[in-house]
Amino acid sequence: MADRVFNFSAGPATLPEPVLRQAQQDVWDLYGTGIGILEHSHRGKAFDRVTAETEAACREIANIGDDYSVFWMQGGATSQCYFVPANFLPEDRTADYFQTGKWAQDSIDEVHHYGTVHICGSSKDANYNHIPTGSQVSYSDNPVYVHYTSNNTIMGTQFREPPAAPGNAFLVCDASSDIYSRPIDINAHGLIYAGAQKNLGPSGITLLIARKDLVEEAVRPLPEMMKFSNHAKKEGRYNTPNTFGVYLMGQVFKWILDQGGLTAVEQINEEKAGVLYDFLDGQDFYIPHAETESRSRMNVTFKCPTPELDKQFVQQAAEKGLDGLKGHRSIGGMRASIYNAHPKAGCEALVSFMKEFAMENAVTRA
Ligand SMILES: *Cc1c(COP(=O)(O)O)cnc(C)c1O
């Protein structure tokens, strides 16, 4: 079998090697049942155990209390763009949204079907190169909730801490690309959701951590599949879940605990991102996209002096076993996605390549 390469893909992304090895076995035979994880009924005993273990590990990592439900849904994080306002926002009320990138914008675009949206902070005019803070933030009078995207996967920006929601408003966080990459204050939030394919597992499954009182009942009549209440009450088994996804998330949660939990994981992530940012700060060939204060520890975005060089960079890097570095089409350039499971050696290999490439293509910048 060919060696694995350093995978910088934004998602689906690198998974921890011990998890992949365990999964190889469990696809063949789970818990000695003679049946693989892909073949077990979602109502059977083996899958009861998978569900229980995944939920327990998820709770242990972030100290999630009994006043919160932990469950999962299908449809990716993108479906939460409408699930959230449909369940939470009455027609005559307003929800505040941070406009910090493409995924934030997708959420904003769905709100008008249900109620009123107020943009409480935006970096759109600066091509989303920072997170609005301080005087750049202005909430509406009495929002039901405040929605923010903790890590902007495409732009490479990240909230340092959750914004402070005003009055009785609760916080809703799209944490798809930095969930469990650092300690998280669950109790500061009404709902945290995360598509699994960046930090937790395969695509097609979304983790939800929700305050129980908020998901007891939707604010309007909805189709059954759209009600948070049904999914929360049935432990993510209102209909057939992505059973393999639930299993794999559980394995990744256990791996996070084995690493020493979120404080340890955060430290490793800081070191990894530090390798790249320290290099970027000490040179003048590459142009970083994010402002220093808003830099993401998960997605590092930068450009060469010309789009032509960007293309060559991505191609030559791939030839050297550094895969998936092409930036999103909306900002171009490069993006190195270095989620929890991406090894520090990948960051070091990338910096070596960046040095070589800069030397070979040195040009005087205007
Ligand atoms: C990847 C991503 C999404 C979209 O996830 P899907 O599974 O494709 O729906 C949404 N929000 C953020 C922050 C993401 O990184």
Coordinates of N, CA and C in Angstrom, one line a residue, residues 49-210:
R49 N -25.1 0.5 22.2 CA -23.8 0.7 22.8 C -23.0 1.8 22.1
V50 N -23.0 1.7 20.8 CA -22.3 2.8 20.0 C -22.8 4.1 20.4
T51 N -24.2 4.3 20.4 CA -24.8 5.5 20.7 C -24.4 6.0 22.1
A52 N -24.5 5.1 23.0 CA -24.2 5.5 24.4 C -22.8 5.9 24.6
E53 N -21.9 5.2 23.9 CA -20.4 5.5 24.1 C -20.1 6.8 23.4
T54 N -20.6 7.0 22.2 CA -20.4 8.3 21.5 C -20.9 9.5 22.3
E55 N -22.1 9.3 22.9 CA -22.6 10.4 23.7 C -21.8 10.7 24.9
A56 N -21.5 9.6 25.6 CA -20.7 9.7 26.9 C -19.4 10.4 26.7
A57 N -18.7 10.0 25.6 CA -17.3 10.5 25.3 C -17.5 12.0 24.9
C58 N -18.5 12.3 24.2 CA -18.8 13.7 23.8 C -19.0 14.6 25.0
R59 N -19.8 14.1 25.9 CA -20.1 14.8 27.2 C -18.8 15.0 28.0
E60 N -18.0 13.9 28.1 CA -16.9 13.9 29.0 C -15.9 15.0 28.5
I61 N -15.7 15.0 27.2 CA -14.7 16.0 26.7 C -14.9 17.4 27.1
A62 N -16.2 17.8 27.1 CA -16.5 19.2 27.3 C -17.3 19.4 28.6
N63 N -17.4 18.4 29.4 CA -18.1 18.5 30.7 C -19.5 19.0 30.5
I64 N -20.2 18.3 29.6 CA -21.6 18.8 29.2 C -22.6 18.3 30.3
G65 N -23.3 19.2 30.8 CA -24.3 18.9 31.9 C -25.6 18.3 31.4
D66 N -26.4 17.8 32.4 CA -27.7 17.2 32.1 C -28.7 18.1 31.5
D67 N -28.4 19.4 31.6 CA -29.4 20.4 31.1 C -29.2 20.6 29.6
Y68 N -28.2 19.8 29.0 CA -28.0 19.9 27.5 C -28.2 18.5 26.9
S69 N -28.8 18.6 25.7 CA -29.0 17.4 24.9 C -27.8 17.2 23.9
V70 N -27.3 16.0 23.7 CA -26.3 15.7 22.7 C -27.0 14.8 21.7
F71 N -27.0 15.2 20.4 CA -27.6 14.3 19.4 C -27.0 14.7 18.1
W72 N -27.5 14.0 17.0 CA -26.9 14.3 15.7 C -28.0 14.2 14.7
M73 N -27.8 14.9 13.6 CA -28.8 15.0 12.5 C -28.0 14.8 11.2
Q74 N -28.8 14.6 10.1 CA -28.3 14.5 8.8 C -28.4 15.8 8.0
G75 N -27.8 15.8 6.9 CA -28.0 17.0 6.0 C -26.9 18.0 6.1
G76 N -25.8 17.7 6.9 CA -24.7 18.6 7.0 C -25.0 19.9 7.7
A77 N -24.0 20.6 8.0 CA -24.2 21.9 8.8 C -25.0 22.8 8.0
T78 N -25.0 22.7 6.7 CA -25.8 23.6 5.8 C -27.2 23.5 6.1
S79 N -27.7 22.4 6.5 CA -29.2 22.2 6.8 C -29.5 23.0 8.1
Q80 N -28.5 23.2 8.9 CA -28.8 24.0 10.2 C -29.1 25.5 9.8
C81 N -28.7 25.9 8.6 CA -29.0 27.3 8.2 C -30.5 27.6 8.3
Y82 N -31.3 26.5 8.0 CA -32.8 26.7 8.1 C -33.4 26.0 9.4
F83 N -32.8 24.9 9.8 CA -33.3 24.3 11.1 C -33.3 25.3 12.2
V84 N -32.3 26.1 12.3 CA -32.1 27.0 13.5 C -33.2 28.1 13.5
P85 N -33.4 28.9 12.4 CA -34.4 29.9 12.5 C -35.8 29.2 12.5
A86 N -36.0 28.1 11.8 CA -37.3 27.5 11.8 C -37.8 27.1 13.2
N87 N -36.8 26.6 14.0 CA -37.2 26.1 15.3 C -37.2 27.2 16.4
F88 N -36.4 28.2 16.2 CA -36.1 29.2 17.3 C -36.7 30.6 17.1
L89 N -36.9 31.0 15.8 CA -37.2 32.4 15.6 C -38.7 32.6 15.2
P90 N -39.5 33.2 16.1 CA -40.8 33.6 15.7 C -40.9 34.6 14.6
E91 N -42.0 34.6 13.9 CA -42.1 35.5 12.7 C -41.9 37.0 13.0
D92 N -42.3 37.4 14.2 CA -42.3 38.8 14.6 C -41.0 39.2 15.4
R93 N -40.0 38.3 15.4 CA -38.8 38.6 16.1 C -37.5 38.7 15.3
T94 N -36.5 39.1 15.9 CA -35.2 39.3 15.2 C -34.1 38.4 15.7
A95 N -33.3 37.9 14.9 CA -32.1 37.2 15.3 C -30.8 37.9 14.7
D96 N -29.8 38.0 15.5 CA -28.6 38.7 15.1 C -27.5 37.7 14.6
Y97 N -26.9 38.1 13.5 CA -25.9 37.2 12.9 C -24.6 37.9 12.6
F98 N -23.5 37.3 12.9 CA -22.2 37.8 12.5 C -21.9 37.3 11.1
Q99 N -21.6 38.3 10.3 CA -21.3 38.1 8.8 C -19.8 38.0 8.6
T100 N -19.3 36.8 8.8 CA -17.8 36.7 8.8 C -17.3 35.7 7.7
G101 N -18.1 35.4 6.8 CA -17.6 34.5 5.7 C -18.7 33.8 5.0
K102 N -18.4 32.9 4.1 CA -19.3 32.3 3.2 C -20.4 31.4 4.0
W103 N -19.9 30.7 5.0 CA -20.8 29.8 5.7 C -21.8 30.7 6.5
A104 N -21.3 31.8 7.1 CA -22.1 32.7 7.9 C -23.1 33.3 7.0
Q105 N -22.7 33.7 5.8 CA -23.6 34.3 4.8 C -24.7 33.3 4.4
D106 N -24.4 32.0 4.2 CA -25.4 31.0 3.9 C -26.5 30.9 5.0
S107 N -26.1 31.0 6.2 CA -27.0 31.0 7.3 C -27.9 32.3 7.3
I108 N -27.3 33.4 7.1 CA -28.0 34.7 7.0 C -29.1 34.6 5.9
D109 N -28.7 34.0 4.8 CA -29.6 34.0 3.7 C -30.9 33.3 3.9
E110 N -31.0 32.4 4.9 CA -32.2 31.6 5.1 C -33.1 32.2 6.2
V111 N -32.7 33.2 6.9 CA -33.5 33.7 8.1 C -34.8 34.3 7.6
H112 N -34.8 35.0 6.5 CA -35.9 35.8 6.1 C -37.2 34.9 5.8
H113 N -37.0 33.6 5.6 CA -38.1 32.7 5.5 C -38.9 32.6 6.8
Y114 N -38.3 33.0 7.9 CA -38.9 32.7 9.2 C -39.1 34.0 10.0
G115 N -38.2 34.9 10.0 CA -38.3 36.1 10.8 C -37.3 37.2 10.3
T116 N -36.9 38.0 11.2 CA -36.0 39.2 10.7 C -34.6 38.9 11.1
V117 N -33.7 39.2 10.2 CA -32.2 39.1 10.5 C -31.6 40.4 10.6
H118 N -30.7 40.6 11.6 CA -29.9 41.8 11.8 C -28.5 41.4 11.8
I119 N -27.7 42.1 11.0 CA -26.2 41.8 10.9 C -25.6 42.6 12.1
C120 N -25.1 41.9 13.1 CA -24.6 42.6 14.3 C -23.1 42.9 14.2
G121 N -22.4 42.4 13.1 CA -21.0 42.6 12.9 C -20.6 42.0 11.6
S122 N -19.8 42.7 10.8 CA -19.5 42.2 9.5 C -18.1 42.6 9.1
S123 N -17.4 41.6 8.4 CA -16.1 42.0 7.8 C -16.1 41.8 6.3
K124 N -17.4 41.8 5.8 CA -17.6 41.6 4.3 C -16.8 42.6 3.5
D125 N -16.8 43.9 3.9 CA -16.1 44.9 3.1 C -14.6 44.7 3.0
A126 N -14.1 43.9 3.9 CA -12.6 43.6 4.0 C -12.3 42.2 3.5
N127 N -13.2 41.7 2.6 CA -13.1 40.3 2.2 C -12.9 39.3 3.3
Y128 N -13.6 39.6 4.4 CA -13.7 38.7 5.6 C -12.3 38.4 6.2
N129 N -11.4 39.4 6.3 CA -10.1 39.1 6.7 C -9.9 39.2 8.3
H130 N -11.1 39.5 8.9 CA -11.0 39.6 10.4 C -12.3 39.3 11.0
I131 N -12.3 39.2 12.4 CA -13.5 39.0 13.2 C -13.9 40.3 13.8
P132 N -15.1 40.8 13.5 CA -15.5 42.1 14.1 C -15.6 42.0 15.7
T133 N -15.0 43.0 16.3 CA -15.1 43.0 17.8 C -15.3 44.4 18.3
G134 N -15.5 44.6 19.5 CA -15.6 46.0 20.2 C -16.7 46.8 19.4
S135 N -16.3 48.0 19.0 CA -17.2 48.9 18.4 C -17.7 48.5 17.0
Q136 N -17.1 47.4 16.5 CA -17.6 46.9 15.2 C -18.8 46.0 15.4
V137 N -19.2 45.8 16.6 CA -20.4 45.0 16.9 C -21.5 45.8 17.4
S138 N -22.7 45.6 16.8 CA -23.9 46.3 17.3 C -25.1 45.5 17.2
Y139 N -25.6 45.1 18.4 CA -26.8 44.1 18.4 C -28.1 44.9 18.2
S140 N -29.1 44.1 17.8 CA -30.5 44.7 17.7 C -31.0 44.8 19.1
D141 N -32.2 45.4 19.2 CA -32.8 45.7 20.6 C -33.0 44.5 21.5
N142 N -33.6 43.4 20.9 CA -34.0 42.3 21.8 C -33.9 41.0 20.9
P143 N -32.8 40.6 20.5 CA -32.7 39.5 19.6 C -33.1 38.2 20.3
V144 N -33.6 37.2 19.6 CA -33.9 35.9 20.2 C -32.6 35.2 20.4
Y145 N -31.7 35.2 19.4 CA -30.4 34.6 19.6 C -29.4 35.3 18.8
V146 N -28.1 35.0 19.0 CA -27.0 35.6 18.3 C -26.3 34.4 17.7
H147 N -26.1 34.5 16.3 CA -25.5 33.4 15.6 C -24.1 33.8 15.2
Y148 N -23.1 32.9 15.5 CA -21.7 33.2 15.0 C -21.1 31.9 14.5
T149 N -20.1 32.1 13.6 CA -19.3 30.9 13.0 C -18.0 31.0 13.7
S150 N -17.7 30.1 14.6 CA -16.5 30.2 15.5 C -15.2 30.2 14.7
N151 N -15.2 29.4 13.6 CA -14.0 29.4 12.7 C -14.5 29.5 11.3
N152 N -14.0 30.4 10.6 CA -14.4 30.6 9.2 C -13.4 29.9 8.3
T153 N -13.8 28.7 7.9 CA -13.0 27.7 7.2 C -12.4 28.2 6.0
I154 N -13.1 29.0 5.2 CA -12.6 29.5 3.9 C -11.7 30.6 4.1
M155 N -12.0 31.5 5.0 CA -11.2 32.8 5.1 C -10.0 32.6 6.0
G156 N -10.1 31.6 6.9 CA -9.0 31.4 7.9 C -9.0 32.4 9.0
T157 N -10.2 32.7 9.5 CA -10.3 33.5 10.7 C -11.1 32.8 11.8
Q158 N -10.9 33.2 13.0 CA -11.5 32.4 14.1 C -11.8 33.4 15.3
F159 N -12.9 33.2 15.9 CA -13.2 34.0 17.1 C -12.3 33.5 18.2
R160 N -11.7 34.5 19.0 CA -10.8 34.1 20.1 C -11.7 33.6 21.2
E161 N -12.9 34.2 21.4 CA -13.8 33.7 22.4 C -15.2 34.0 21.9
P162 N -16.2 33.3 22.5 CA -17.6 33.5 22.0 C -18.0 35.0 22.2
P163 N -18.8 35.5 21.3 CA -19.2 36.9 21.5 C -20.2 36.9 22.7
A164 N -20.4 38.1 23.3 CA -21.3 38.2 24.5 C -22.7 38.6 23.9
A165 N -23.6 37.6 24.1 CA -25.0 37.9 23.6 C -25.7 38.9 24.5
P166 N -26.5 39.8 24.0 CA -27.1 40.8 24.9 C -28.4 40.3 25.5
G167 N -28.8 40.8 26.7 CA -30.1 40.5 27.3 C -30.3 39.0 27.5
N168 N -31.5 38.6 27.1 CA -31.9 37.2 27.2 C -31.5 36.3 26.0
A169 N -30.9 37.0 25.0 CA -30.5 36.2 23.8 C -29.6 35.1 24.1
F170 N -29.8 33.9 23.4 CA -28.8 32.9 23.6 C -27.9 32.8 22.4
L171 N -26.7 32.2 22.6 CA -25.7 32.1 21.5 C -26.0 30.8 20.7
V172 N -25.9 30.9 19.4 CA -25.9 29.7 18.5 C -24.6 29.8 17.7
C173 N -23.9 28.6 17.8 CA -22.5 28.6 17.2 C -22.4 27.5 16.1
D174 N -22.0 27.9 14.9 CA -21.6 27.0 13.9 C -20.1 26.7 14.1
A175 N -19.9 25.5 14.8 CA -18.5 25.2 15.2 C -17.9 24.1 14.3
S176 N -18.4 24.0 13.0 CA -18.1 22.9 12.2 C -16.6 22.7 12.0
S177 N -15.8 23.8 11.9 CA -14.4 23.6 11.6 C -13.5 23.8 12.8
D178 N -14.0 24.0 14.0 CA -13.1 24.1 15.1 C -13.6 23.4 16.4
I179 N -14.7 22.6 16.2 CA -15.3 21.9 17.4 C -14.2 21.0 18.0
Y180 N -14.1 21.1 19.3 CA -13.2 20.3 20.1 C -11.7 20.4 19.7
S181 N -11.4 21.6 19.2 CA -10.0 21.9 18.9 C -9.3 22.7 20.0
R182 N -10.2 23.1 21.0 CA -9.8 23.9 22.1 C -10.9 23.8 23.2
P183 N -10.6 24.2 24.4 CA -11.7 24.2 25.4 C -12.9 25.1 24.9
I184 N -14.1 24.6 25.2 CA -15.3 25.4 24.8 C -16.3 25.5 26.0
D185 N -16.8 26.7 26.2 CA -17.7 27.0 27.3 C -19.1 26.6 26.8
I186 N -19.5 25.4 27.1 CA -20.8 24.9 26.6 C -21.9 25.8 27.2
N187 N -21.8 26.1 28.5 CA -22.9 26.9 29.1 C -23.1 28.3 28.6
A188 N -22.2 28.8 27.9 CA -22.4 30.1 27.3 C -23.3 30.0 26.0
H189 N -23.6 28.8 25.6 CA -24.4 28.6 24.4 C -25.7 28.0 24.6
G190 N -26.7 28.4 23.6 CA -28.0 27.7 23.6 C -27.8 26.5 22.7
L191 N -27.1 26.7 21.6 CA -26.9 25.6 20.6 C -25.5 25.7 20.0
I192 N -24.8 24.5 19.9 CA -23.6 24.4 19.2 C -23.8 23.3 18.1
Y193 N -23.5 23.6 16.9 CA -23.6 22.5 15.9 C -22.4 22.4 15.1
A194 N -22.1 21.2 14.6 CA -20.8 21.0 13.8 C -21.0 19.9 12.9
G195 N -20.8 20.2 11.6 CA -20.7 19.1 10.6 C -19.5 18.3 11.0
A196 N -19.5 17.0 10.8 CA -18.4 16.2 11.4 C -17.1 16.2 10.6
Q197 N -17.2 16.5 9.3 CA -16.1 16.1 8.4 C -14.8 17.0 8.5
K198 N -14.8 17.9 9.4 CA -13.5 18.7 9.6 C -12.8 18.1 10.8
N199 N -13.4 18.0 12.0 CA -12.7 17.6 13.2 C -13.2 16.4 13.8
L200 N -14.3 15.8 13.4 CA -15.0 14.7 14.1 C -15.2 13.4 13.4
G201 N -15.2 13.4 12.1 CA -15.5 12.1 11.4 C -15.8 12.3 10.0
P202 N -16.8 11.5 9.5 CA -17.1 11.5 8.0 C -18.1 12.6 7.8
S203 N -18.4 12.9 6.5 CA -19.4 13.9 6.1 C -20.8 13.3 6.3
G204 N -21.8 14.2 6.2 CA -23.2 13.7 6.2 C -23.7 13.5 7.6
I205 N -23.1 13.9 8.7 CA -23.6 13.9 10.0 C -23.2 15.2 10.7
T206 N -24.1 15.7 11.5 CA -23.9 16.9 12.2 C -24.1 16.7 13.7
L207 N -23.2 17.1 14.5 CA -23.3 17.0 16.0 C -24.1 18.2 16.5
L208 N -25.0 18.0 17.4 CA -25.7 19.1 18.0 C -25.6 19.0 19.6
I209 N -25.2 20.1 20.2 CA -25.2 20.2 21.6 C -26.2 21.4 22.0
A210 N -27.3 21.0 22.6 CA -28.4 22.0 22.7 C -28.9 22.1 24.1

